[in-house]
Amino acid sequence: RMGAFIAKDLRENIFTKITYMDEETFNKFTRASLLTRTTNDINQVSHVISNFIKMILFAIIIGIGGIYKAITKSNGMTSLTITIIIGILLVAIFLLTLFFLVIKKFEILQKILDDINRKTKEILTGILTIRAFNKEVIEEKKFNTINKKYNNLEYFLNKTMALLNPYMNLVLNGVVLVIMFIITKQATA
């Protein structure tokens, strides 16, 4: 819900800003770019905020609570505390690596989406001219080329982001196994 409320406010603010934009500034952006910014970008921001609140904020709170409990209740179990800290560091390193790997690709994806919007507008506004000069096949090939670039990059980004959940599960389950091993070993000693 919070993401939706923020998206609503962003849409209103961007619409107002674009409406009162002077002509010089307005001409710096293409109409396709402005369309993308007011629709796709705001949806992405809403999605990121929702995921951040659901996953990352929750994970941070649980991680801090886990470290606190491990330190206060360990009674000399420093290996337990070290295991938890190593697990959290592994997750943090993976997330940062993934972030820096993917962030540039999202910028490229945004430019390609602008191209798709621009090309769609060209086709829609020039449909009579395209038909008159029998250029439908050429325009379709141009659009398909841009669309294929977009699909390939989107596929790569989705595959990369899909690694997140299995890796997190692997690391966290590994940490749980190590903790159980340490506790069992100390209980039998």
mmCIF file of C-alpha atoms in Angstrom, residues 34-115:
data_model
loop_
_atom_site.group_PDB
_atom_site.id
_atom_site.type_symbol
_atom_site.label_atom_id
_atom_site.label_comp_id
_atom_site.label_asym_id
_atom_site.label_seq_id
_atom_site.Cartn_x
_atom_site.Cartn_y
_atom_site.Cartn_z
ATOM 1 C CA LEU A 34 8.274 11.653 -20.698
ATOM 2 C CA LEU A 35 5.660 8.954 -21.228
ATOM 3 C CA THR A 36 8.018 6.313 -19.876
ATOM 4 C CA ARG A 37 8.929 8.453 -16.868
ATOM 5 C CA THR A 38 5.312 9.045 -15.925
ATOM 6 C CA THR A 39 4.245 5.409 -16.285
ATOM 7 C CA ASN A 40 6.921 2.741 -16.211
ATOM 8 C CA ASP A 41 9.388 4.520 -13.908
ATOM 9 C CA ILE A 42 6.750 5.284 -11.317
ATOM 10 C CA ASN A 43 5.546 1.672 -11.404
ATOM 11 C CA GLN A 44 9.135 0.532 -10.882
ATOM 12 C CA VAL A 45 9.567 2.897 -7.918
ATOM 13 C CA SER A 46 6.315 1.617 -6.405
ATOM 14 C CA HIS A 47 7.466 -1.979 -6.860
ATOM 15 C CA VAL A 48 10.894 -1.300 -5.323
ATOM 16 C CA ILE A 49 9.377 0.440 -2.297
ATOM 17 C CA SER A 50 6.939 -2.423 -1.737
ATOM 18 C CA ASN A 51 9.702 -5.030 -1.988
ATOM 19 C CA PHE A 52 12.033 -2.994 0.196
ATOM 20 C CA ILE A 53 9.465 -2.758 2.941
ATOM 21 C CA LYS A 54 8.470 -6.421 2.665
ATOM 22 C CA MET A 55 11.862 -8.056 2.298
ATOM 23 C CA ILE A 56 14.838 -5.896 3.034
ATOM 24 C CA LEU A 57 13.506 -3.924 5.984
ATOM 25 C CA PHE A 58 12.195 -7.131 7.557
ATOM 26 C CA ALA A 59 15.533 -8.886 6.951
ATOM 27 C CA ILE A 60 17.468 -6.015 8.512
ATOM 28 C CA ILE A 61 15.310 -6.068 11.637
ATOM 29 C CA ILE A 62 15.590 -9.860 11.944
ATOM 30 C CA GLY A 63 19.362 -9.696 11.358
ATOM 31 C CA ILE A 64 19.923 -7.056 14.010
ATOM 32 C CA GLY A 65 17.688 -8.965 16.434
ATOM 33 C CA GLY A 66 19.537 -12.204 15.703
ATOM 34 C CA ILE A 67 22.950 -10.646 16.307
ATOM 35 C CA TYR A 68 21.719 -9.024 19.514
ATOM 36 C CA LYS A 69 20.266 -12.298 20.835
ATOM 37 C CA ALA A 70 23.352 -14.266 19.814
ATOM 38 C CA ILE A 71 25.659 -11.862 21.612
ATOM 39 C CA THR A 72 23.549 -11.506 24.785
ATOM 40 C CA LYS A 73 22.544 -15.173 25.140
ATOM 41 C CA SER A 74 25.636 -16.908 23.802
ATOM 42 C CA ASN A 75 27.389 -17.508 27.159
ATOM 43 C CA GLY A 76 30.757 -17.871 25.542
ATOM 44 C CA MET A 77 29.428 -19.137 22.200
ATOM 45 C CA THR A 78 31.461 -16.738 20.115
ATOM 46 C CA SER A 79 31.507 -19.235 17.239
ATOM 47 C CA LEU A 80 27.724 -18.901 17.066
ATOM 48 C CA THR A 81 27.944 -15.129 16.855
ATOM 49 C CA ILE A 82 30.697 -15.314 14.241
ATOM 50 C CA THR A 83 28.599 -17.729 12.155
ATOM 51 C CA ILE A 84 25.642 -15.350 12.148
ATOM 52 C CA ILE A 85 27.822 -12.372 11.247
ATOM 53 C CA ILE A 86 29.483 -14.312 8.408
ATOM 54 C CA GLY A 87 26.047 -15.296 7.071
ATOM 55 C CA ILE A 88 24.878 -11.691 7.121
ATOM 56 C CA LEU A 89 28.092 -10.537 5.428
ATOM 57 C CA LEU A 90 27.695 -13.163 2.674
ATOM 58 C CA VAL A 91 24.165 -11.993 1.980
ATOM 59 C CA ALA A 92 25.232 -8.322 2.008
ATOM 60 C CA ILE A 93 28.159 -8.973 -0.362
ATOM 61 C CA PHE A 94 25.902 -10.869 -2.768
ATOM 62 C CA LEU A 95 23.259 -8.136 -2.713
ATOM 63 C CA LEU A 96 25.812 -5.385 -3.353
ATOM 64 C CA THR A 97 27.436 -7.352 -6.173
ATOM 65 C CA LEU A 98 24.059 -8.014 -7.747
ATOM 66 C CA PHE A 99 23.083 -4.372 -7.377
ATOM 67 C CA PHE A 100 26.223 -3.060 -9.098
ATOM 68 C CA LEU A 101 25.971 -5.695 -11.839
ATOM 69 C CA VAL A 102 22.343 -4.938 -12.632
ATOM 70 C CA ILE A 103 22.027 -1.156 -12.117
ATOM 71 C CA LYS A 104 23.712 -0.198 -15.414
ATOM 72 C CA LYS A 105 21.600 -2.722 -17.282
ATOM 73 C CA PHE A 106 18.434 -1.104 -15.937
ATOM 74 C CA GLU A 107 19.598 2.261 -17.310
ATOM 75 C CA ILE A 108 20.119 0.666 -20.731
ATOM 76 C CA LEU A 109 16.706 -1.009 -20.441
ATOM 77 C CA GLN A 110 15.154 2.397 -19.794
ATOM 78 C CA LYS A 111 16.710 3.861 -22.946
ATOM 79 C CA ILE A 112 15.491 0.917 -25.017
ATOM 80 C CA LEU A 113 11.984 1.356 -23.592
ATOM 81 C CA ASP A 114 12.139 5.022 -24.627
ATOM 82 C CA ASP A 115 13.075 3.850 -28.134
#
